[in-house]
mmCIF file of C-alpha atoms in Angstrom:
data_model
loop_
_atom_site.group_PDB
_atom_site.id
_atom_site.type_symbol
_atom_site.label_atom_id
_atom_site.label_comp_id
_atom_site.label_asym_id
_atom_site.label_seq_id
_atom_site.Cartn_x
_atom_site.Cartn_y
_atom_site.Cartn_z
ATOM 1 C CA UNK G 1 12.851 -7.339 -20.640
ATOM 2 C CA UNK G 2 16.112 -8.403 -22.443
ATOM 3 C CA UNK G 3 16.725 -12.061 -22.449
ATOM 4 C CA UNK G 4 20.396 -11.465 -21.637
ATOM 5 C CA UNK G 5 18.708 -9.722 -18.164
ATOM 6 C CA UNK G 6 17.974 -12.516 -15.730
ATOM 7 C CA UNK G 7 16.290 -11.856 -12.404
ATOM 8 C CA UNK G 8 18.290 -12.003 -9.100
ATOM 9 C CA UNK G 9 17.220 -14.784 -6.050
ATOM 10 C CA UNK G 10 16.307 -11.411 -3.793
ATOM 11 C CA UNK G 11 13.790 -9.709 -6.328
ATOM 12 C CA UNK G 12 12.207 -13.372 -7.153
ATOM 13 C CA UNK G 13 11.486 -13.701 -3.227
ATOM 14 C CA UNK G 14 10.057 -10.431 -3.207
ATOM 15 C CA UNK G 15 8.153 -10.684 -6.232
ATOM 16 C CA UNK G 16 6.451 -14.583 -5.336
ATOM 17 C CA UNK G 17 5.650 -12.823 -1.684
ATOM 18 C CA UNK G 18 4.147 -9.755 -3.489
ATOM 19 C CA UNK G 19 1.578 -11.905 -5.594
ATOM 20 C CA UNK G 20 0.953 -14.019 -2.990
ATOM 21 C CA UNK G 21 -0.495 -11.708 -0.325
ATOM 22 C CA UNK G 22 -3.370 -9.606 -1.409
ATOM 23 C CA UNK G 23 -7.061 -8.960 -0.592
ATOM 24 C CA UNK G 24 -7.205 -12.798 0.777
ATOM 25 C CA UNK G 25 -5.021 -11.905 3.879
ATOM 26 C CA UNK G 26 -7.466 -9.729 5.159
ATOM 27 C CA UNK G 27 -10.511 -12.474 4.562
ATOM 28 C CA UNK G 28 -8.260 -15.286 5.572
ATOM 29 C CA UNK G 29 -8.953 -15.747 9.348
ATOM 30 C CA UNK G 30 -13.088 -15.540 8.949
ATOM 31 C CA UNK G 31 -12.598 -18.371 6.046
ATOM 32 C CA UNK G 32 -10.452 -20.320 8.959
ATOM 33 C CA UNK G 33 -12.970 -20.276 11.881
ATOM 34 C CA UNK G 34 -15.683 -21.075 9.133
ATOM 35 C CA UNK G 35 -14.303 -24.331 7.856
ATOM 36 C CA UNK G 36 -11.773 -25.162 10.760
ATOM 37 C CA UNK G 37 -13.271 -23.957 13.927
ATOM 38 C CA UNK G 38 -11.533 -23.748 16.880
ATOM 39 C CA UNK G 39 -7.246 -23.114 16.019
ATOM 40 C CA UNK G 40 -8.056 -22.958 12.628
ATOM 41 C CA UNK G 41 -4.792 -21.002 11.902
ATOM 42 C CA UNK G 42 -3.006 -24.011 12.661
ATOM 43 C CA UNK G 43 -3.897 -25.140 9.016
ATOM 44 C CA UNK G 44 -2.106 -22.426 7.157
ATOM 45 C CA UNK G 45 0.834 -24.069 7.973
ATOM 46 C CA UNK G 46 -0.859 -27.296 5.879
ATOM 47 C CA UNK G 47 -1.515 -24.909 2.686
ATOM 48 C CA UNK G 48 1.588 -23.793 2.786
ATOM 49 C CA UNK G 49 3.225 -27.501 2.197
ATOM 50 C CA UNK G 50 0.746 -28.081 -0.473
ATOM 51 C CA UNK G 51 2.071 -24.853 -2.055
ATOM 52 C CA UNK G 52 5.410 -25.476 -1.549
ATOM 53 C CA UNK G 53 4.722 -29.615 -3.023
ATOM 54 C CA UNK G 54 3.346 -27.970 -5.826
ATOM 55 C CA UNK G 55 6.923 -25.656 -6.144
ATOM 56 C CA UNK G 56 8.818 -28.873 -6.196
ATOM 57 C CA UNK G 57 6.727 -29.983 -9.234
ATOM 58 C CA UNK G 58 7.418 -26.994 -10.680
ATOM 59 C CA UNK G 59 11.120 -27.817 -9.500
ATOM 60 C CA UNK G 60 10.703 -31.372 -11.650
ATOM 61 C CA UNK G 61 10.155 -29.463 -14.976
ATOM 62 C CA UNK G 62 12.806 -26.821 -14.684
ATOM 63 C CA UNK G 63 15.359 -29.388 -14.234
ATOM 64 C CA UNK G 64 14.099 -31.789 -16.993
ATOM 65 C CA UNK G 65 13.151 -29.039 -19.242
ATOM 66 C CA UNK G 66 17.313 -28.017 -18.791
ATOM 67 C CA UNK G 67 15.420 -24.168 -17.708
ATOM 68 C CA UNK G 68 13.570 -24.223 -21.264
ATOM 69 C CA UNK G 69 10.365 -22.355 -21.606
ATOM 70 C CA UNK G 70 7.519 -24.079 -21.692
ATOM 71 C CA UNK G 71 6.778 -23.023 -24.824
ATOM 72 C CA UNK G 72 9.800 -24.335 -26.111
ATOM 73 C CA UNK G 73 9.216 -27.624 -24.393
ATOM 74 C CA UNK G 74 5.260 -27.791 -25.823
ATOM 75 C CA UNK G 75 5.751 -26.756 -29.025
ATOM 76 C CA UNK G 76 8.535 -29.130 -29.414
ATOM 77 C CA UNK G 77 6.145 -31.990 -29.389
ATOM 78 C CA UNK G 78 3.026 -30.832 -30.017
ATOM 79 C CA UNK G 79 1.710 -28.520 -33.222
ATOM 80 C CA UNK G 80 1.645 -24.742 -32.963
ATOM 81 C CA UNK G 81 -1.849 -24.724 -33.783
ATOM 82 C CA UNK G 82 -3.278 -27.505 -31.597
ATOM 83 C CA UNK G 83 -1.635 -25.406 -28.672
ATOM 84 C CA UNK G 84 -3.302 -21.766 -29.191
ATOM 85 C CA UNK G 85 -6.848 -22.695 -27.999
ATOM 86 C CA UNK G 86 -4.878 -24.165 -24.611
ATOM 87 C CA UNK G 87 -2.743 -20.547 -25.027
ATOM 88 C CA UNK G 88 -5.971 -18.703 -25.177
ATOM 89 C CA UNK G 89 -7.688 -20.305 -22.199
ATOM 90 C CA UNK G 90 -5.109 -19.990 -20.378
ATOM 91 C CA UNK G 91 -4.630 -15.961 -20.916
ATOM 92 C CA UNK G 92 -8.223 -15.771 -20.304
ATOM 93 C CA UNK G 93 -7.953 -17.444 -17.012
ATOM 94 C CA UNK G 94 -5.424 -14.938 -16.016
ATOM 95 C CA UNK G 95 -6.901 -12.265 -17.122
ATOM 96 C CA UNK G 96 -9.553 -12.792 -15.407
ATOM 97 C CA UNK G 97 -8.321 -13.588 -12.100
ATOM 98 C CA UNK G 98 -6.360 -10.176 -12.525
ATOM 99 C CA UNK G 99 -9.251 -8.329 -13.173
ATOM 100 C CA UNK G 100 -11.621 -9.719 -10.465
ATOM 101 C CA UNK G 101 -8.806 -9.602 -8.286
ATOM 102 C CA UNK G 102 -8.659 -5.527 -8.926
ATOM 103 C CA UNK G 103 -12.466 -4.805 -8.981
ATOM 104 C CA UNK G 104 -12.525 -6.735 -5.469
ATOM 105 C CA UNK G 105 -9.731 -4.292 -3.826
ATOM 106 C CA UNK G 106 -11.903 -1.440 -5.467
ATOM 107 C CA UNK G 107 -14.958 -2.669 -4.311
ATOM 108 C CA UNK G 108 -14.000 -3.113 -0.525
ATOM 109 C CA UNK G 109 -12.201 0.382 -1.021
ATOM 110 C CA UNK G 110 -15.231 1.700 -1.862
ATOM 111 C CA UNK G 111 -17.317 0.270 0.363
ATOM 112 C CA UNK G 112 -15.117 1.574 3.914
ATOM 113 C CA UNK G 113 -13.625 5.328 2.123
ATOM 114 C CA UNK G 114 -15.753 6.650 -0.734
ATOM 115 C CA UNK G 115 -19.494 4.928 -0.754
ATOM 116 C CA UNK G 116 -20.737 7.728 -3.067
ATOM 117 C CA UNK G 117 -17.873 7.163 -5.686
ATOM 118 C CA UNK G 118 -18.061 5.249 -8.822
ATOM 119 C CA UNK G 119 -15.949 2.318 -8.514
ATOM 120 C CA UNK G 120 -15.181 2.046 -11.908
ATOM 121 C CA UNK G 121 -13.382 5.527 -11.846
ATOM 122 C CA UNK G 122 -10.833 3.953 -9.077
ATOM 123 C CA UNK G 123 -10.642 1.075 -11.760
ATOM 124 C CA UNK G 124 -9.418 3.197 -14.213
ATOM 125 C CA UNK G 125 -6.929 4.354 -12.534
ATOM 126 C CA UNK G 126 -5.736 1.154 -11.544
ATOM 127 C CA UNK G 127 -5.623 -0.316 -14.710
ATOM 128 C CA UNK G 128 -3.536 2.402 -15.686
ATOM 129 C CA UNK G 129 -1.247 1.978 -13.926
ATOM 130 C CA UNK G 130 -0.942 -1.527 -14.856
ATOM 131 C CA UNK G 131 -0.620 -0.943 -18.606
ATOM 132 C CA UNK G 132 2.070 1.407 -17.579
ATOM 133 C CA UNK G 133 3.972 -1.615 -15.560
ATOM 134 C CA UNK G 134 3.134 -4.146 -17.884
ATOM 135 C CA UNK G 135 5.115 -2.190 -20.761
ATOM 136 C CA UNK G 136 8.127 -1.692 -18.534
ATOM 137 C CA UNK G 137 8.754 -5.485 -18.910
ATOM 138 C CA UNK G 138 9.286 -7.906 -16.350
ATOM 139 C CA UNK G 139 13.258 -6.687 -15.169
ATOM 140 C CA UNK G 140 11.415 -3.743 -14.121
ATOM 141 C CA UNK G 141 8.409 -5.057 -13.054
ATOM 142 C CA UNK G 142 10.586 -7.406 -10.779
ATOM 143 C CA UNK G 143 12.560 -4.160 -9.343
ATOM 144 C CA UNK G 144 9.203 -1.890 -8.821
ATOM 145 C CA UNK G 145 8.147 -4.709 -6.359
ATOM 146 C CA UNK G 146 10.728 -4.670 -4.622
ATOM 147 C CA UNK G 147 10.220 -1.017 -3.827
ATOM 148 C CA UNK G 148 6.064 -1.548 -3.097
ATOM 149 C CA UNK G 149 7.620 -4.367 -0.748
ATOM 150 C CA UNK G 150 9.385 -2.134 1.727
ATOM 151 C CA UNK G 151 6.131 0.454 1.802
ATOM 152 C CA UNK G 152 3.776 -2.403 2.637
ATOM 153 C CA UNK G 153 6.151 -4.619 4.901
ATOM 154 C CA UNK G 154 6.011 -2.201 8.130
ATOM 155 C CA UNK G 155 2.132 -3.204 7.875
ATOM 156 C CA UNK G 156 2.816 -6.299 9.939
ATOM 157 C CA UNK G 157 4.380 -4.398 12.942
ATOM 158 C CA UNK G 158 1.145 -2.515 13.679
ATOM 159 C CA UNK G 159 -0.079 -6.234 15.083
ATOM 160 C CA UNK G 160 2.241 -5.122 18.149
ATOM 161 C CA UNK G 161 -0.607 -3.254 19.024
ATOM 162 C CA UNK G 162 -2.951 -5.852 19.342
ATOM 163 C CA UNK G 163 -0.841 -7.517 22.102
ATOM 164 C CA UNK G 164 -2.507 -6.306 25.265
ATOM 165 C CA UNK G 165 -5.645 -7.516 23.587
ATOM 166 C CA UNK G 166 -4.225 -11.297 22.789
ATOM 167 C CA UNK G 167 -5.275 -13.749 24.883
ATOM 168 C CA UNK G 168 -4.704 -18.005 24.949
ATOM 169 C CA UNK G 169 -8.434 -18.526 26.544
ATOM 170 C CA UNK G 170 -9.747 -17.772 23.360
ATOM 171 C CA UNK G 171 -7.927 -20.012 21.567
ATOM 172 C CA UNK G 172 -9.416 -22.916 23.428
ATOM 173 C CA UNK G 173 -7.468 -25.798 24.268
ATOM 174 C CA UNK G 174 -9.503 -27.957 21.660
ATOM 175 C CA UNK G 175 -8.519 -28.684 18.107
ATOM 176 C CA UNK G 176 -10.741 -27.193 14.625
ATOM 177 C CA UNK G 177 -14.582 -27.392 16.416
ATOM 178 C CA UNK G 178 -17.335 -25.454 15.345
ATOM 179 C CA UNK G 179 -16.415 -26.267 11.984
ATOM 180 C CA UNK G 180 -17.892 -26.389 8.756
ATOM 181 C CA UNK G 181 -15.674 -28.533 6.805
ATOM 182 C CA UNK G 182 -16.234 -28.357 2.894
ATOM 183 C CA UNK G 183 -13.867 -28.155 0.007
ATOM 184 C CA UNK G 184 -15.032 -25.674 -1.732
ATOM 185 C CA UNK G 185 -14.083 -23.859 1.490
ATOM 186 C CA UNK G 186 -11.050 -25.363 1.491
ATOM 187 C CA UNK G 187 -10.345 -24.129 -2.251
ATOM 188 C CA UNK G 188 -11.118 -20.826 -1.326
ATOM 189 C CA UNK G 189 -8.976 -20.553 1.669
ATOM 190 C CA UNK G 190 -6.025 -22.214 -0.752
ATOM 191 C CA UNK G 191 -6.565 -19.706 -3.067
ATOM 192 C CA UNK G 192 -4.563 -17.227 -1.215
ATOM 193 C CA UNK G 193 -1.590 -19.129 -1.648
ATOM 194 C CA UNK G 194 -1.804 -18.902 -5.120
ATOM 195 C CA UNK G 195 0.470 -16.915 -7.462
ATOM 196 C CA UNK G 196 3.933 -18.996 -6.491
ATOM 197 C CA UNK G 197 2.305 -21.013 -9.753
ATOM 198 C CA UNK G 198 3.352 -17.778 -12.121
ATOM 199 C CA UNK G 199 7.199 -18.941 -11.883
ATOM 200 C CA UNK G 200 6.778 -21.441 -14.554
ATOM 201 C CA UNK G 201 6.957 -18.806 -16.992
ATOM 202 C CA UNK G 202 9.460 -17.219 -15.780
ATOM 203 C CA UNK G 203 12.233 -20.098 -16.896
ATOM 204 C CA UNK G 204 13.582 -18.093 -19.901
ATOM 205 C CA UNK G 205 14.519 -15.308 -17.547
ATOM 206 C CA UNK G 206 16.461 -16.971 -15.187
ATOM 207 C CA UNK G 207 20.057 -18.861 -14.768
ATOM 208 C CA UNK G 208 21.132 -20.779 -12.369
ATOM 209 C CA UNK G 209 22.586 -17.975 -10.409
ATOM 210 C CA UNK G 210 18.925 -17.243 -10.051
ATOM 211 C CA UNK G 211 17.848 -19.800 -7.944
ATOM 212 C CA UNK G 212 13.977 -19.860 -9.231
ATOM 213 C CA UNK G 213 12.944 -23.015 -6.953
ATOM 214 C CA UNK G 214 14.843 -21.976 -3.823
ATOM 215 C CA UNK G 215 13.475 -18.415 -4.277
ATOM 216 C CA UNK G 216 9.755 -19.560 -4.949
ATOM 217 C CA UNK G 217 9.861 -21.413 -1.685
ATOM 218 C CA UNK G 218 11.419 -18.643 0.378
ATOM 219 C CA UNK G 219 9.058 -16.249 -0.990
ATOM 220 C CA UNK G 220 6.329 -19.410 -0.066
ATOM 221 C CA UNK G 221 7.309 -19.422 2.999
ATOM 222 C CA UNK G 222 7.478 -16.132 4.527
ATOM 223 C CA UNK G 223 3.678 -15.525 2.854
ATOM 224 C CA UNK G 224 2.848 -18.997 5.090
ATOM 225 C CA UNK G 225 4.467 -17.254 7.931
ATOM 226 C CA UNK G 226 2.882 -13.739 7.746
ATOM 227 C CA UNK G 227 -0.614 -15.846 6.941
ATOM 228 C CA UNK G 228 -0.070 -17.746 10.251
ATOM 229 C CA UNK G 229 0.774 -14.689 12.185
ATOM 230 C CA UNK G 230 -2.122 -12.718 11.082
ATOM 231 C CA UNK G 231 -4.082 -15.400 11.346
ATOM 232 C CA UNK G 232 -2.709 -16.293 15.044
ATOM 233 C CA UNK G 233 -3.130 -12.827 16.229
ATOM 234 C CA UNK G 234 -6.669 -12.410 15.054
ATOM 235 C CA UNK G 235 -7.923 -15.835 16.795
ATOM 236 C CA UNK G 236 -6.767 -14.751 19.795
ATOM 237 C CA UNK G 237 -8.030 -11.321 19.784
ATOM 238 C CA UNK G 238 -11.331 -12.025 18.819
ATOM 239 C CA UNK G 239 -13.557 -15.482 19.864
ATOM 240 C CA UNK G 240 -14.470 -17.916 17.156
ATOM 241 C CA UNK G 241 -17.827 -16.607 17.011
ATOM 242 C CA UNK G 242 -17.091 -13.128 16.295
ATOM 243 C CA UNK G 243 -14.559 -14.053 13.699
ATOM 244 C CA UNK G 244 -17.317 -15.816 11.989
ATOM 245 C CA UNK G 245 -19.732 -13.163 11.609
ATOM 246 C CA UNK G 246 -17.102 -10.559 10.550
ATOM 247 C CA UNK G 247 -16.356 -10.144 7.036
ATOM 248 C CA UNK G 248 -13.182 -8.744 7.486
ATOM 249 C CA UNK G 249 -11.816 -9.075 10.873
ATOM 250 C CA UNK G 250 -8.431 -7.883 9.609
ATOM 251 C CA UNK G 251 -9.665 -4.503 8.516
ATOM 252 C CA UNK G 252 -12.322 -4.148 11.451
ATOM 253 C CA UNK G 253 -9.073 -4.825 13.542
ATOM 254 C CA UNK G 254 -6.701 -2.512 12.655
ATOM 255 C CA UNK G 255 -10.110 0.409 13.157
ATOM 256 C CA UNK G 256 -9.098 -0.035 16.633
ATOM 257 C CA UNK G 257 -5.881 1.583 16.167
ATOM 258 C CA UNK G 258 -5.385 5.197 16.988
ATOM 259 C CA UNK G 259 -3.112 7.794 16.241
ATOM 260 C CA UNK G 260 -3.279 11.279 17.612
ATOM 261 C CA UNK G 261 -2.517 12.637 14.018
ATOM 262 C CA UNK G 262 -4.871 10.311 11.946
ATOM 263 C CA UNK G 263 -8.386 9.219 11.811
ATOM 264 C CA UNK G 264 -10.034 5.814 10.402
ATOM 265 C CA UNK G 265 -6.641 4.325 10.466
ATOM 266 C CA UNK G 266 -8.307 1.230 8.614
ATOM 267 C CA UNK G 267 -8.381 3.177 5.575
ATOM 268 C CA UNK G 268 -5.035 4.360 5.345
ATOM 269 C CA UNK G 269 -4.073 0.574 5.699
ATOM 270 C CA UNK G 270 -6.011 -0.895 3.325
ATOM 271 C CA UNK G 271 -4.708 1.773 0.893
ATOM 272 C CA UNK G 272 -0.930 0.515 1.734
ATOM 273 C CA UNK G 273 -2.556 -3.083 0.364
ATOM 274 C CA UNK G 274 -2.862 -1.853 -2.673
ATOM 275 C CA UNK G 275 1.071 -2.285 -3.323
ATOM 276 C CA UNK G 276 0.353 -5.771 -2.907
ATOM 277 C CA UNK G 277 -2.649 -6.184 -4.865
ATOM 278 C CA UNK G 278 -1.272 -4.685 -7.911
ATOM 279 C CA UNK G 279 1.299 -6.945 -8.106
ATOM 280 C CA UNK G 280 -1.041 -9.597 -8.125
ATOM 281 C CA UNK G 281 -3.120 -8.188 -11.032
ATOM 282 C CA UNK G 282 -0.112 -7.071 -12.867
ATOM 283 C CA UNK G 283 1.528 -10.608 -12.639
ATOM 284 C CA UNK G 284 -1.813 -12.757 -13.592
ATOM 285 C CA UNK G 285 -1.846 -10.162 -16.795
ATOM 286 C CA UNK G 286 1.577 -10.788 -17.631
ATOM 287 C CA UNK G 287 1.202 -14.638 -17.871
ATOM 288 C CA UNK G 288 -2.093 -13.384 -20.331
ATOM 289 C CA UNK G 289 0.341 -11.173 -22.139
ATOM 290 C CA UNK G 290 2.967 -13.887 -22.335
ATOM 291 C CA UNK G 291 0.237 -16.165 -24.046
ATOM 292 C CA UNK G 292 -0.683 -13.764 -26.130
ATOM 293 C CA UNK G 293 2.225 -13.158 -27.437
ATOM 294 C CA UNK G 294 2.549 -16.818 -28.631
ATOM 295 C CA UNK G 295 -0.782 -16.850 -30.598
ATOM 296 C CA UNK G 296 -0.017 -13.032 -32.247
ATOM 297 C CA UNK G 297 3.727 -13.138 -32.443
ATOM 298 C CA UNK G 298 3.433 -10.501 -35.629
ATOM 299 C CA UNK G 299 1.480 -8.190 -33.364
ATOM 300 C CA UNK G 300 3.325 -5.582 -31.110
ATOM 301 C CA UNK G 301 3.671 -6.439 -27.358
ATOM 302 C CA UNK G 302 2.529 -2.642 -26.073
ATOM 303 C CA UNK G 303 -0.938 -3.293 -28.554
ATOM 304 C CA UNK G 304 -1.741 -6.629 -27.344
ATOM 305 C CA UNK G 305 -0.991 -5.658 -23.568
ATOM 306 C CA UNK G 306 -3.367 -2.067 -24.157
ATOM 307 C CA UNK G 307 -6.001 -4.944 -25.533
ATOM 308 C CA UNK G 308 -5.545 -7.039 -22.839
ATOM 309 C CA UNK G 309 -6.043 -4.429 -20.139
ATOM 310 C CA UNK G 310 -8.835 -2.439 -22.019
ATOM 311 C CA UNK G 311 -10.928 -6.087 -22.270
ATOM 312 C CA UNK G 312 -10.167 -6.102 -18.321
ATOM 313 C CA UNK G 313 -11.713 -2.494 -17.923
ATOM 314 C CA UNK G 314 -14.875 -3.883 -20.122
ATOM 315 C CA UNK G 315 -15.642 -6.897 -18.437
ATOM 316 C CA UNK G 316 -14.819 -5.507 -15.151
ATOM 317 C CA UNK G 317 -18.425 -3.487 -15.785
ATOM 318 C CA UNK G 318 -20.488 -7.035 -15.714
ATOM 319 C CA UNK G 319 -20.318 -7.840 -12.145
ATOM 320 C CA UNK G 320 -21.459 -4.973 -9.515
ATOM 321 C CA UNK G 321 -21.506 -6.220 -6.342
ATOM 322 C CA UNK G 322 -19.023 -7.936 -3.806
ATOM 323 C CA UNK G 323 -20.725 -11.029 -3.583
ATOM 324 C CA UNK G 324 -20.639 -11.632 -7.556
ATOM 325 C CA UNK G 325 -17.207 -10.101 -7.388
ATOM 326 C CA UNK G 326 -16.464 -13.327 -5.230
ATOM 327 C CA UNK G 327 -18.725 -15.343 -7.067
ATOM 328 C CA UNK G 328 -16.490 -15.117 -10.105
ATOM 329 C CA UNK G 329 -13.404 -15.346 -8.342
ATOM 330 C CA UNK G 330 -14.210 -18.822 -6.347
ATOM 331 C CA UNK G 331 -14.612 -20.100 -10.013
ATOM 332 C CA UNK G 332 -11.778 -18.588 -11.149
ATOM 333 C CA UNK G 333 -9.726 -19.967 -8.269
ATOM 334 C CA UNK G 334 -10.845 -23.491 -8.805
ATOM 335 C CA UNK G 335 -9.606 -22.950 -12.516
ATOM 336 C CA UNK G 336 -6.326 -21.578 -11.329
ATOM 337 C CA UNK G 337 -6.084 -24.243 -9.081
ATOM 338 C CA UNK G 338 -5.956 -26.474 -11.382
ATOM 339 C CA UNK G 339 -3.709 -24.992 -13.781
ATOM 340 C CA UNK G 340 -1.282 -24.523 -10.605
ATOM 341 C CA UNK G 341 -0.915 -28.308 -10.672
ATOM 342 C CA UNK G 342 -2.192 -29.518 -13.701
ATOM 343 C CA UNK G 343 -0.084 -27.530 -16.099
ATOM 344 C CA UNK G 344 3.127 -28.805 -14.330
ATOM 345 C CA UNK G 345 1.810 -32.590 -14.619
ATOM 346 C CA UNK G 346 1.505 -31.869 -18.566
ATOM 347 C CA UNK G 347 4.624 -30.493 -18.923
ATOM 348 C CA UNK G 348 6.157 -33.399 -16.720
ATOM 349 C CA UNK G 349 4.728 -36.092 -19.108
ATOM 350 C CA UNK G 350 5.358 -33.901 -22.622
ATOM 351 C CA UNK G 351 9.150 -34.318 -20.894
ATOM 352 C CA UNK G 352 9.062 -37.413 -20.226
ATOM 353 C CA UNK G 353 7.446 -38.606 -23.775
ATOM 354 C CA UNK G 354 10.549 -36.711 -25.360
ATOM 355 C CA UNK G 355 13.301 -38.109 -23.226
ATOM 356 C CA UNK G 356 12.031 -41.799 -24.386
ATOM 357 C CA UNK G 357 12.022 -40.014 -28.143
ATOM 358 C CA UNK G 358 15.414 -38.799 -28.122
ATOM 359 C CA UNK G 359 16.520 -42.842 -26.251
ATOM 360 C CA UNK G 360 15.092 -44.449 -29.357
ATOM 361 C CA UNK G 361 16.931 -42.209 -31.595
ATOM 362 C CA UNK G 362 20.602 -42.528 -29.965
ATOM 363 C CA UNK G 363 19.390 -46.270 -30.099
#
């Protein structure tokens, strides 16, 4: 992308949503009756403040940072060289989350259309398609989701169907019972949120007629909103102690849909999730490619991003199954988790230490 091309307010919303919403929504409402109990949708409404605090940290270093990159605003004060190692583990943080995040969708694809297939032959294909978008820069990358957007976004009308089905008993008039508060749990369940985090990178392509904060939280927003509604529909379709024991009551859900001109709807779906999904895994590997770039700046940006997704094709050999699949990617969200509000908070006090510089000096 051209720096002179900044992203528009519309295509920001779109792309924050996009990364947002993946896999997660369809685990989402199992993860709340397991830790919350009883109304445990209510909560998403929580996660999404703590997502949207988290934006207005964000918020704090684009306006002290006068929309610098944070490259510009790290390497201002600290040494090139001190700051590759953080550069590196940082790209292979995203990296990995992008790659986990891709062999999960393939796994669970797997696993409900082709059981006899090789999963790593949908991976491929995937990661294709990724090192295709990846070299189109972000302008386009930014324009593409827009496009996925509008194919996925009629998903969330099917839940019409699951109206005669709703009902209020089942919600129970009591408040997050049955429980099994922990917070790892409550990590994992955050985890969906995650992706608004991406925008700090995205300074150098933006102006103000952008409006990266206002955007972030919109696009925040209507993920928390979806999330609730998803969640809201499922609790009161099925009882707490179904939801529970399903692994994906989404996907089981939408099997009871039927068409008179298509069978095992639930596939069909879940293949319409894959718009959102890639966006996810193309995002994560941007930010790695964006890194990258930093420590090899003499190296070309198509080689380093063919590297990048050919390493994610390797390692995505090492774990087989879903439940190491997850394994990883609990870990990984922790990590990310971190990073979400950590990397802020270090950027906040680099700011801070050179705003006290540049007083001495005028002093």
């Amino acid at each position: 992308m051209e720096k002179k091309e900044k992203l528009s307010p519309f295509h920001t919303t779109i792309l924050v949503f996009m990364i947002q919403s993946g896999v997660m929504a369809l685990i989402l409402p199992q993860l709340l009756a397991e830790t919350f109990g009883t109304n445990g949708w209510i909560t998403v409404l929580g996660f999404g403040f703590v997502a949207s605090i988290n934006i207005f940290l964000i918020a704090a270093v684009y306006k002290l940072g006068k929309g610098r990159s944070i490259f510009q605003i790290l390497e201002q004060s600290i040494p090139k060289f001190m700051l590759i190692p953080f550069y590196l583990a940082l790209a292979l943080v995203w990296t990995l989350l992008g790659c986990m995040a891709g062999k999960e969708y393939i796994l669970i694809f797997q696993m409900y259309a082709f059981p006899t297939t090789n999963p790593m032959e949908f991976k491929l294909i995937m990661d294709l398609l990724v090192f295709w978008l990846l070299t189109k820069g972000l302008y386009n990358i930014t324009k593409a989701s827009t496009i996925f957007f509008w194919l996925f976004s009629w998903l969330v009308l099917l839940l019409f169907f699951f109206y005669a089905d709703f009902s209020w008993t089942r919600l129970t008039p009591f408040l997050f019972k049955e429980g099994h508060f922990t917070y790892l749990e409550s990590l994992d369940i955050y985890s969906s949120f995650l992706g608004y985090e991406i925008v700090i990178l995205l300074f150098a392509y933006t102006n103000q007629k952008t409006k990266l904060i206002k955007s972030t939280l919109l696009g925040n927003l209507i993920t928390t909103v979806m999330y609730c509604y998803l969640a809201l529909i499922t609790f009161g379709v099925y009882s707490l102690g179904q939801l529970k024991n399903k692994a994906f009551p989404v996907l089981e859900m939408m099997a009871y849909i039927r068409f008179p001109f298509i069978e095992r709807m639930e596939n069909l779906l879940y293949g319409f999730i894959l718009f959102t999904v890639l966006f996810s895994i193309l995002m994560y590997e941007w930010c790695a490619l964006e890194m990258l770039k930093q420590v090899f700046p003499k190296l070309k940006a198509n080689f380093l991003a063919f590297m990048l997704i050919l390493s994610c094709f390797i390692v995505a050999y090492i774990p087989e199954t879903l439940n190491e699949v997850g394994d990883w990617l609990s870990t990984l969200s922790m990590i990310e988790c971190g990073i979400a509000f950590g990397l802020p908070f270090l950027l906040l006090i680099v700011l801070m230490f050179q705003k006290m510089g540049s007083r001495t000096a005028h002093e």
